XYZ file of C-alpha atoms in Angstrom:
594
model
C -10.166 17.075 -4.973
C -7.826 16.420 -7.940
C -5.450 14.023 -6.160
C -1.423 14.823 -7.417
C 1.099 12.530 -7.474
C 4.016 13.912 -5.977
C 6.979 13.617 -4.482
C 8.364 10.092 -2.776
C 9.172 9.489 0.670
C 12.392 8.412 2.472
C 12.927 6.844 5.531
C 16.491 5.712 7.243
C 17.252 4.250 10.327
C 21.428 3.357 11.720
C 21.188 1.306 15.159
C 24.172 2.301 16.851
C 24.246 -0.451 19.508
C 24.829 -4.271 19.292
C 21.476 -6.358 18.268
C 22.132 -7.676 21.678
C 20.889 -4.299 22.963
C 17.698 -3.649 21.379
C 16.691 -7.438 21.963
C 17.044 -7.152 25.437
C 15.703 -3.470 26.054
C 12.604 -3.687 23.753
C 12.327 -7.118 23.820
C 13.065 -7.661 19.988
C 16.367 -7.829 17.424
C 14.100 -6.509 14.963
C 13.616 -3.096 16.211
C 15.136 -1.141 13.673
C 13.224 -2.793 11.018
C 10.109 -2.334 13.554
C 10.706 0.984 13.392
C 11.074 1.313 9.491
C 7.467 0.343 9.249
C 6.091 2.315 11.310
C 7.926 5.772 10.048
C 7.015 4.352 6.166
C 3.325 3.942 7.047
C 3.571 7.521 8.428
C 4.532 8.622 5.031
C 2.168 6.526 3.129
C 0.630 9.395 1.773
C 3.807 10.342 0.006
C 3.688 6.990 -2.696
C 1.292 4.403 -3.332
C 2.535 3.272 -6.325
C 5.096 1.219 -4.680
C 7.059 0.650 -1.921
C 11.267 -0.934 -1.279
C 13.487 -1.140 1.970
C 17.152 -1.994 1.681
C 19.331 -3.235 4.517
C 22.847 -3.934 5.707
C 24.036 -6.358 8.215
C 27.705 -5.176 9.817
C 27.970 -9.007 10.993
C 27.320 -11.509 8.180
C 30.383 -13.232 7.673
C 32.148 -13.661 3.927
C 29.786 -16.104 2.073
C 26.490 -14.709 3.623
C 24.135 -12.102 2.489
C 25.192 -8.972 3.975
C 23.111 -6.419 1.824
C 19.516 -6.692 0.881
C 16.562 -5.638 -0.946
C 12.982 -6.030 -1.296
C 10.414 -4.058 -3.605
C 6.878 -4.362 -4.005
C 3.892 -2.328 -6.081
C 0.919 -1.082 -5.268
C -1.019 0.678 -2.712
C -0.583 -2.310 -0.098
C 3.510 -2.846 -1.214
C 4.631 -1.741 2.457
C 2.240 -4.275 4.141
C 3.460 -7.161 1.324
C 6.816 -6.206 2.048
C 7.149 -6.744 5.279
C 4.841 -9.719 5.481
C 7.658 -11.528 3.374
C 10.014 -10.495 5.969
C 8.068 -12.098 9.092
C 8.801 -14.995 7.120
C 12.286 -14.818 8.109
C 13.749 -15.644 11.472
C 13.759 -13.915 14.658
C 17.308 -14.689 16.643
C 20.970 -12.975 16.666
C 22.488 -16.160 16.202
C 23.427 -16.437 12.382
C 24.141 -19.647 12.607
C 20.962 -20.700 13.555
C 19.467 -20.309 10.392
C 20.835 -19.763 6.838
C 17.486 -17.868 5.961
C 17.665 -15.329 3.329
C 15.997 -12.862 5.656
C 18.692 -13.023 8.032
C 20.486 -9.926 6.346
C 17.256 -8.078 8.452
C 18.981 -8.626 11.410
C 20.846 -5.730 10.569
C 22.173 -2.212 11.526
C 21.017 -0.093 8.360
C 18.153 0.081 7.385
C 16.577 2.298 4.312
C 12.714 2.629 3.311
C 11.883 4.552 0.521
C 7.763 5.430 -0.800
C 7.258 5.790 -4.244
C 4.843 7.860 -7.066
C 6.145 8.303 -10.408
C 6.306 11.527 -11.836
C 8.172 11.290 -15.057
C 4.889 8.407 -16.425
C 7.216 5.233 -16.242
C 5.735 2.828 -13.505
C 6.903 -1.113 -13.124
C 8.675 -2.813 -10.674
C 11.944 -1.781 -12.208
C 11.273 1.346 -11.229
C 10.469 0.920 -7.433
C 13.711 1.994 -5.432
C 16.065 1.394 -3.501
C 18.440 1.010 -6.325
C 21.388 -1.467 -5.963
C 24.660 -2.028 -7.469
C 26.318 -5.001 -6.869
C 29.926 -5.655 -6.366
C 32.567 -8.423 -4.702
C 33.841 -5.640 -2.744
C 31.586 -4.644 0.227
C 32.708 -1.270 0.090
C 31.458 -1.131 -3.738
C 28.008 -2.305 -2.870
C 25.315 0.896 -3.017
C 21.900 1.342 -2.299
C 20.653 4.164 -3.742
C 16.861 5.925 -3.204
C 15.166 8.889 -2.921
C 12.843 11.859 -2.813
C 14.001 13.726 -6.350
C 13.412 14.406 -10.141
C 16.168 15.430 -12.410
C 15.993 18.379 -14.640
C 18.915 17.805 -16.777
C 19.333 13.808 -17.152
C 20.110 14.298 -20.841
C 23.415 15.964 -19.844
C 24.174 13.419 -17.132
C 23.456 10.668 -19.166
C 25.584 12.174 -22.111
C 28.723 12.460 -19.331
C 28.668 9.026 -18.639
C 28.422 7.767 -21.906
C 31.148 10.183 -22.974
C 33.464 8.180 -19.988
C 32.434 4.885 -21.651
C 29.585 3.476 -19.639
C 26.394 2.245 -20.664
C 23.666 2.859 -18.230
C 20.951 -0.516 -18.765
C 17.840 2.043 -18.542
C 17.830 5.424 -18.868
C 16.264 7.078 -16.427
C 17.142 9.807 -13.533
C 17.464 7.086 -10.829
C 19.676 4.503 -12.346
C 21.929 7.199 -13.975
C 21.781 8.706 -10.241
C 22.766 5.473 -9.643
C 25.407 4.275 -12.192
C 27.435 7.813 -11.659
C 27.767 7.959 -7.541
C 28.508 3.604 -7.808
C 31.232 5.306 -10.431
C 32.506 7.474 -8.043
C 32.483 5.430 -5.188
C 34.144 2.973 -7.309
C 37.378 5.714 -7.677
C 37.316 6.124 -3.826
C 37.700 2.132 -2.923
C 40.517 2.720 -5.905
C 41.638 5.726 -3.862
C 41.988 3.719 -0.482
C 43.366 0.816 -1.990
C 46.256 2.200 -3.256
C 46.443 4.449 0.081
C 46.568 0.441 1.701
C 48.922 -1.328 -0.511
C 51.800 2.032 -0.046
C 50.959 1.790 3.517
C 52.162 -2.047 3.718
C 48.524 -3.677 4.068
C 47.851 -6.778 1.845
C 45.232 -9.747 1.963
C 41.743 -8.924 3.892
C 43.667 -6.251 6.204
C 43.102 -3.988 2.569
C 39.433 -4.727 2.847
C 39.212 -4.034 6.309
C 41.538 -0.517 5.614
C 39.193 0.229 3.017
C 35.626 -0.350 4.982
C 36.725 1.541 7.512
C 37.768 4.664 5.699
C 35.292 4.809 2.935
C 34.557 9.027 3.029
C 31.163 9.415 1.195
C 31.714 13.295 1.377
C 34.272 12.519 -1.500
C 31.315 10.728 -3.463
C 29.064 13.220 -3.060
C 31.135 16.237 -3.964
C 32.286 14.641 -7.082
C 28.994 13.548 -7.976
C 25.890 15.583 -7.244
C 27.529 18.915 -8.718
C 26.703 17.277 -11.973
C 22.925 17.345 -11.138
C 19.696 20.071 -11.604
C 16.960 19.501 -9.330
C 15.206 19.140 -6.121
C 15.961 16.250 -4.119
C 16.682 14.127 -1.458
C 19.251 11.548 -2.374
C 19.769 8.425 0.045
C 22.258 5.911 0.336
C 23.873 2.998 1.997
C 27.083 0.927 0.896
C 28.075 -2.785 1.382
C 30.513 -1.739 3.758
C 28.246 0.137 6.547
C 28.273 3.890 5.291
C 24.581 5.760 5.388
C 24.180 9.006 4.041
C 21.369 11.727 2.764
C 22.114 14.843 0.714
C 19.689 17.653 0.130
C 19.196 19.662 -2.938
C 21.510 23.524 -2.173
C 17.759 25.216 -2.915
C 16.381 23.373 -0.123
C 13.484 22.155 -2.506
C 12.535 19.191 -0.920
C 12.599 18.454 2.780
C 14.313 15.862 4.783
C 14.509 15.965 8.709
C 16.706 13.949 11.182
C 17.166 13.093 14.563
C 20.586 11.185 16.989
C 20.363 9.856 20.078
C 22.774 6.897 21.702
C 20.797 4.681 19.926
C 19.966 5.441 16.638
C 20.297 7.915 13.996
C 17.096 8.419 11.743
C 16.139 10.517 8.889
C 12.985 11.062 7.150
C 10.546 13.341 4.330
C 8.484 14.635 7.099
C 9.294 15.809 10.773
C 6.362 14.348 12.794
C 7.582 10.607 11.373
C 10.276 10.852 13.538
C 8.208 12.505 16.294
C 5.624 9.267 16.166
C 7.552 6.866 15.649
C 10.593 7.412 18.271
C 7.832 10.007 20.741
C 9.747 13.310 20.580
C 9.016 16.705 20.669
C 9.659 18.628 17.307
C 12.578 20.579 18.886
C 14.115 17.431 19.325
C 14.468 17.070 15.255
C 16.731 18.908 13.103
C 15.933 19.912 9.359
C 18.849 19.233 6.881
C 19.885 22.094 5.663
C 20.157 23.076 1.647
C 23.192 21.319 -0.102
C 24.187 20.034 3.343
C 24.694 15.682 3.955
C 24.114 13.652 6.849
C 26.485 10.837 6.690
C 26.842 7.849 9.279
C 30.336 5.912 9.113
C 30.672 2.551 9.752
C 31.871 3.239 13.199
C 28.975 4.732 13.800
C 30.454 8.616 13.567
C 28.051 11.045 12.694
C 29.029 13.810 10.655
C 27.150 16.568 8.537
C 29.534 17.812 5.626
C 28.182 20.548 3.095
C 28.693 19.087 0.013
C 27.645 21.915 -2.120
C 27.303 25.799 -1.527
C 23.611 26.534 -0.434
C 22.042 28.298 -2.950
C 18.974 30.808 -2.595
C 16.460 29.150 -0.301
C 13.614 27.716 -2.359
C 11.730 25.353 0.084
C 8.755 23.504 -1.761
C 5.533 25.974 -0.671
C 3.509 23.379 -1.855
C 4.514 20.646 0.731
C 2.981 23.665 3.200
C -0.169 23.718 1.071
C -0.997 20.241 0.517
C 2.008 17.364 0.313
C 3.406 16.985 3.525
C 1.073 15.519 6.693
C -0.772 18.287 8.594
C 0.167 16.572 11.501
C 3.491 18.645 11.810
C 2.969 21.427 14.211
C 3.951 24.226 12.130
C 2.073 23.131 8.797
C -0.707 22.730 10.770
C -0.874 26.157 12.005
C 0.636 27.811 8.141
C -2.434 25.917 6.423
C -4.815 27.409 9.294
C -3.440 31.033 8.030
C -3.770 30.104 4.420
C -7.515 30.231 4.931
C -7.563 32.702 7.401
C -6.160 35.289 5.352
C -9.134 34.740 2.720
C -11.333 35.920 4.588
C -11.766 39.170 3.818
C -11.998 37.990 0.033
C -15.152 35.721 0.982
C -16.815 38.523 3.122
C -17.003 40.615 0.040
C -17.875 37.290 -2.569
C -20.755 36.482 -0.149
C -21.787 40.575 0.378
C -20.593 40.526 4.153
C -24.097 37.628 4.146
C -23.050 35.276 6.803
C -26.470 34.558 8.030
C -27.484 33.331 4.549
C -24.212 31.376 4.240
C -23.324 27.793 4.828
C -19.139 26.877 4.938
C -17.518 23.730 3.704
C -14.439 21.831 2.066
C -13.156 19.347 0.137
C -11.078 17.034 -0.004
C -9.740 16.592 3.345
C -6.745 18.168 2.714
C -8.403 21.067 2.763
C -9.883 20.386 6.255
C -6.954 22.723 8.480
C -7.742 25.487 5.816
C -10.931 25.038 6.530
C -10.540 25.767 10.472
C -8.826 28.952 9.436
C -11.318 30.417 6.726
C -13.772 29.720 9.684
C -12.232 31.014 12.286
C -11.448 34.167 10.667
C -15.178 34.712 9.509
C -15.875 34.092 13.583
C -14.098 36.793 14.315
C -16.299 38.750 12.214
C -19.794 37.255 13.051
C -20.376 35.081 16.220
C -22.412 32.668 13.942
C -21.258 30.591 11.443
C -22.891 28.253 9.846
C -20.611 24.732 8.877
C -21.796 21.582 7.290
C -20.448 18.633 5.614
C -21.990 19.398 1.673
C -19.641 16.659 0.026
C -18.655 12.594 0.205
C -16.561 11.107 -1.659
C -17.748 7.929 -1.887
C -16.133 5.510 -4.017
C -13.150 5.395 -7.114
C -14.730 3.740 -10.209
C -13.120 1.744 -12.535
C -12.918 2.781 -15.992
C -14.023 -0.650 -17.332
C -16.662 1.277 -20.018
C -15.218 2.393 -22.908
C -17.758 5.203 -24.392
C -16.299 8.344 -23.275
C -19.501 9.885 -22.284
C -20.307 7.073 -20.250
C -17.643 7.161 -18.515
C -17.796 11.007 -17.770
C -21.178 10.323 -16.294
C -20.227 7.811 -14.035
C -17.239 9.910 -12.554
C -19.701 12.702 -12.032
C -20.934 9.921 -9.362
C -17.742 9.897 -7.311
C -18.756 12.614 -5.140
C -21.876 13.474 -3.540
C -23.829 16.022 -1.362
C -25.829 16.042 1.812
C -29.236 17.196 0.660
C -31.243 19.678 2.722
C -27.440 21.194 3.993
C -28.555 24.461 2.872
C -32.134 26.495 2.101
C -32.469 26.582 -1.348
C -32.151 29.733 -3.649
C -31.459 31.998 -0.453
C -27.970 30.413 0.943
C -24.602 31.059 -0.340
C -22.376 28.104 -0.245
C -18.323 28.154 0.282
C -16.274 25.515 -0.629
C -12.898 25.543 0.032
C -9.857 23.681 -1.011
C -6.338 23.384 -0.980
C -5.707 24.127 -4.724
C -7.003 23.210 -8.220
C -5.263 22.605 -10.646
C -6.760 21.211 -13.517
C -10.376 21.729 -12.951
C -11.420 18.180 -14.344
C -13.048 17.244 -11.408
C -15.225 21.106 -10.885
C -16.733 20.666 -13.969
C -17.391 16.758 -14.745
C -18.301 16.422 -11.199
C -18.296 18.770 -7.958
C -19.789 21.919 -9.062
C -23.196 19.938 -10.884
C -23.636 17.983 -7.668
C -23.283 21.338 -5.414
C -26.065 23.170 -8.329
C -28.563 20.437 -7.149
C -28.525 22.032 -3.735
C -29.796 25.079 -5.620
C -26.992 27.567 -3.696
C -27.888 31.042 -4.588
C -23.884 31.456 -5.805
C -21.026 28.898 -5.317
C -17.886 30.682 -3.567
C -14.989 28.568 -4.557
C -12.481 29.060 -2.888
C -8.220 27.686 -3.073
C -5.991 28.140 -0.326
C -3.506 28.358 -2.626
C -2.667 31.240 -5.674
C -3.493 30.140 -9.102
C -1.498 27.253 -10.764
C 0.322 28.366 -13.507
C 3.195 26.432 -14.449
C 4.341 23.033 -14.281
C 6.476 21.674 -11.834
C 9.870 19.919 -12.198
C 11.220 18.811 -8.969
C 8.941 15.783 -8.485
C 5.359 16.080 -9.063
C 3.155 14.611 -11.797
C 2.125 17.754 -13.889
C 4.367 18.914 -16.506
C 1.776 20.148 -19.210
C 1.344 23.450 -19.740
C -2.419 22.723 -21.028
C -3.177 20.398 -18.318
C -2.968 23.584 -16.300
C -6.943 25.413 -16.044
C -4.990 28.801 -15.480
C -2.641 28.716 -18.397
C -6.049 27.327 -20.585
C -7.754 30.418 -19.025
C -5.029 32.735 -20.299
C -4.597 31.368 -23.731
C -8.346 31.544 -24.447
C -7.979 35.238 -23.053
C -5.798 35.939 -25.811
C -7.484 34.363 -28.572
C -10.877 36.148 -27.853
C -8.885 39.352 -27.491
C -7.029 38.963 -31.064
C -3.578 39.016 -28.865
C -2.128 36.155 -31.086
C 1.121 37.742 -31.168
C 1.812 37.124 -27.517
C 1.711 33.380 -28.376
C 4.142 33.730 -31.713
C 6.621 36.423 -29.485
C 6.626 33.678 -26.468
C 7.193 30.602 -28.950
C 10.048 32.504 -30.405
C 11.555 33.634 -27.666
C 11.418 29.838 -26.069
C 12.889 28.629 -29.258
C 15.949 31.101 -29.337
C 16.836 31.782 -25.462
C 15.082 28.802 -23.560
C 17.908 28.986 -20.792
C 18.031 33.182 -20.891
C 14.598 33.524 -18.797
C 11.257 32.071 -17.966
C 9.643 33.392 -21.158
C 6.054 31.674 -20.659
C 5.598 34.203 -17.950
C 4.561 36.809 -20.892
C 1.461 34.578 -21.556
C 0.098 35.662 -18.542
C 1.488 39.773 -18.058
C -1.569 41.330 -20.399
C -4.067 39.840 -17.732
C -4.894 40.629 -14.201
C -5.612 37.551 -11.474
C -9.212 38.435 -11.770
C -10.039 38.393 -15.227
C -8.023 34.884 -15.369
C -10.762 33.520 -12.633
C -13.632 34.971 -14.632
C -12.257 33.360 -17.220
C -11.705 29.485 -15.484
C -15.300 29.990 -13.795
C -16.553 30.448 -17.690
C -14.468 27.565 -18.785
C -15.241 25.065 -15.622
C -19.067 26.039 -15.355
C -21.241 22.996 -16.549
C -23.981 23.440 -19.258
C -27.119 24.081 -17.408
C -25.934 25.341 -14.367
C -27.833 27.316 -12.229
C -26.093 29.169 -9.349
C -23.078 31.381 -10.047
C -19.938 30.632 -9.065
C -16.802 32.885 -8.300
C -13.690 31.843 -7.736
C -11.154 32.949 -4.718
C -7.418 32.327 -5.073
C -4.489 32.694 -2.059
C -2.691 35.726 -3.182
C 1.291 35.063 -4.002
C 1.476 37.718 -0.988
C -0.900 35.793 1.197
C 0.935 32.454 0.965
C 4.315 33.944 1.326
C 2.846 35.347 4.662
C 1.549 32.251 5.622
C 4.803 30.332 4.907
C 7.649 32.623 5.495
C 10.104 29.992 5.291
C 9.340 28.219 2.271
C 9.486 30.479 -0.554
C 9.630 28.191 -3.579
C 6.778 29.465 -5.558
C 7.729 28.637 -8.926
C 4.007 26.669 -9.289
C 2.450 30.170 -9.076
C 4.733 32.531 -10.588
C 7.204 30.889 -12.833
C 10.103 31.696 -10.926
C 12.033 28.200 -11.041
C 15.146 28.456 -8.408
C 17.578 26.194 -10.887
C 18.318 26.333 -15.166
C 16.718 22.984 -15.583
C 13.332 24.057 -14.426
C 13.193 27.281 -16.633
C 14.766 25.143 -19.728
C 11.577 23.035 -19.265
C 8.931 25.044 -19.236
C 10.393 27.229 -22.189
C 10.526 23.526 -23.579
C 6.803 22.845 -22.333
C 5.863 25.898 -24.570
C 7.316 25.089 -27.215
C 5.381 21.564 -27.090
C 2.228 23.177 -26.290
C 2.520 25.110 -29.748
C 3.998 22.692 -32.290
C 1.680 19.895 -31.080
C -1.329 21.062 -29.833
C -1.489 24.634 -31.521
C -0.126 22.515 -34.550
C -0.364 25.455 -37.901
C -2.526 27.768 -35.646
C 0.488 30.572 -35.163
């Protein structure tokens, strides 16, 4: 119910027949970019701040655009995007029309989905990226599914060369150090041209046809901390994708005779191109997928993979539940609560009704249910909450404006007897708990539950995250608010000073805000959030249920990155940050407390 901005999504697409070929098989030149819409709209739910494709066309001739971009904000930027490209024209023949939009009659095509997670938003900060150069082979598009953990140094090795990045900011430093590197390797070539004989345009053509990205890569990305998903394409005709050596973030791909795709999420390719999901291949950690011009495929390790640390949370809640086997991890996630719930609702299935929210939750949902069926033949399910509409903060008054968010939501009266059923709510995680107390649980006490079973399909939220999603705050976090309180009440002060220090002397050493939490056990923590979410006034008691770190391990053997829930952050930069976040916490919200 309290919607996360997260990670981006990627989509690439490298026609490996003539134009010719896809106009007269499907009827259309414009396949590819066809295509490109359809597997971005099946990642819509991975950015809706803004949306940018970028393209290259093999065939312009010298004095013709032969590498494009277009960008666009907001929620609808995929469908403004590509309206301004049905402007453009519709035939192979270039000369035709001189149309801007002719560059989408292209071979390469690159789609990229966009929410910010470091709070800068603007156009400027929509990718692709692109770096522009007289030399084809110099020309690079740059996007991707990523955040940075150590930008400062990267930033502080360019300058140190003698560059000047325009912004600073992970994706144009991204940028500005591969276009560096790929700079030395059209150098490289060059030279490898003129001591071979070559001179005039049979140079250019030496050096756009032996452009090796692995060398980019492996000179570049060692320099970076981080989970990503870095995508490219150069003037010349080289497309490429490198993945994170943790694994962190996912990217999947697919070859045929026809095209080579990649994507954020495996059932995008499935949809859009109708495969099965054994037809798709998962890039593997610190592994690159990289299309020549020619049309080669080739996957080149570019760095050593490092322990596997697959995102759990794109399991819980990012990625689609459309993909087969997310679809049946999130039905074990609330399967496996089920013996928690038995004993919160006193084994009282006749006097209990089951629900969810948000949808998101929904596949958990089937689970929890289905495991309490195998219990009980009877259970009872209703629909308890709508979400029916976002308001706009247009009144000022905080208290006014808290009241009308307590509107969003709302309940189907008569859903349960009052003051005799128990109601369970389940959903995919919480992390905050803004939304439970301004507005969900004082619409559920108007159904006058006799106790509120809340339950999360996921382990308790404890730390930020650093690998590209939107919560970075230690305090924004209801568990780590939960813990600190703990300690207050309990005189425990010293845990706070100790943990301050500590960050302060040996913030790369170890996760040290992990000691914040070691005095308590899970369930005094929840006792304590229920205490801290509960709404003045209410009636019905609630207790909370958390996924167990063992639970969702089980449920998702293959994506053990569970830094989120126990601090344990796979690279240095994400263990430097939240020592840093700590450190913040106390000097500017603890201020002189300590």
């Amino acid at each position: 119910m309290e919607q996360l901005k997260h990670e981006c999504g990627v989509a690439m697409i490298r026609l490996l027949k003539p134009l010719s070929y896809y106009e007269q098989k499907y009827g259309t030149c414009r396949y590819g970019l066809n295509k490109l819409y359809l597997m971005m709209e099946k990642q819509h739910n991975r950015g809706q701040e803004g949306a940018g494709v970028g393209c290259v066309n093999l065939d312009a001739p010298a004095g013709e655009e032969y590498m494009f971009r277009e960008k666009a904000e907001g929620k609808n930027a995929i469908a403004e995007i590509f309206k301004r490209i049905e402007s453009g024209p519709t035939s192979t023949d270039y000369a035709a029309n001189n149309s801007q939009f002719s560059i989408f009659n292209s071979q390469l095509f690159m789609g990229h989905l966009r929410y910010s997670t470091t709070g800068k938003s603007g156009l400027q900060y929509v990718h692709p990226f692109l770096r522009r150069n007289n030399w084809r082979a110099k020309n690079l598009c740059l996007c991707g599914n990523f955040n940075m953990t150590n930008i400062d140094e990267v930033f502080s090795f360019l300058t140190a060369q003698g560059q000047s990045p325009r912004i600073y900011g992970d994706s144009y430093i991204t940028l500005e150090l591969m276009g560096h590197r790929l700079d030395r390797e059209v150098e490289r070539l060059f030279q490898e041209a003129k001591e071979q004989g070559l001179q005039g345009t049979d140079i250019t053509d030496y050096i756009d046809n032996h452009v090796e990205m692995a060398n980019v890569l492996k000179t570049t990305m060692p320099h970076f901390d981080g989970g990503y998903v870095m995508c490219g394409l150069t003037g010349s005709g080289e497309m490429f994708s490198v993945r994170d050596p943790w694994g962190i973030r996912p990217a999947f791909w697919y070859q045929d005779d026809e095209v080579v795709v990649l994507a954020s999420e495996r059932p995008v390719i499935q949809t859009t191109f109708d495969l099965q999901a054994e037809d798709i291949q998962e890039l593997k950690p610190g592994q690159s997928l990289i299309v020549r011009k020619s049309g080669e495929i080739k996957l080149e390790q570019i760095l050593p993979a490092q322990k596997l640390s697959a995102c759990s949370f794109e399991r819980i809640y990012f990625s689609r539940g459309s993909d087969r086997d997310i679809y049946l991890e999130r039905k074990r996630l609330g399967e496996q609560l089920t013996p928690a719930i038995m004993q919160a609702i006193d084994n009282d299935v006749a006097h209990s009704v089951f629900s969810y929210i948000p949808n998101t939750a929904e596949v958990a949902f089937y689970g929890m249910t289905d495991g309490v069926r195998r219990l009980t033949h009877d259970v009872r399910i209703e629909k308890v909450v709508w979400k029916d509409i976002k308001l706009r903060t247009f009144i000022s008054d905080g208290n006014e404006r808290n009241d009308l968010a307590a509107h969003v939501y709302d309940i189907t009266y008569g859903s349960l007897e009052p003051y005799v059923d128990n109601l369970v709510i389940i959903d995919d995680s919480i992390v905050r708990g803004t939304t439970l107390r301004e507005s969900i649980f004082k619409i559920l006490d108007r159904l006058h539950p006799k106790k509120i079973v809340m339950v999360s399909s996921s382990p308790q939220i404890r730390y930020p995250d650093y690998y590209g999603i939107d919560m970075s705050r230690l305090e924004e976090l209801c568990a780590f608010r939960a813990a600190i309180a703990l300690i207050k009440e309990r005189g425990m002060q010293q845990v706070i000073a100790e943990t301050y220090r500590a960050c302060k002397t040996a913030p790369m050493k170890a996760n040290h805000v992990r000691a914040i939490y070691a005095p308590f056990t899970v369930e005094e923590i929840n006792h304590k959030i229920v205490e801290m979410l509960c709404p003045k006034g209410m009636q019905a008691p609630i207790q909370l249920v958390y996924q167990s770190i063992e639970g969702l391990h089980e449920a998702c053997p293959n994506h053990p990155g569970d830094w989120y829930f126990t601090g344990h952050y796979p690279t240095p930069g994400g263990i430097r940050l939240c020592n840093e976040a700590f450190i913040n916490y106390v000097e500017i919200v603890l201020k002189n407390q300590l």
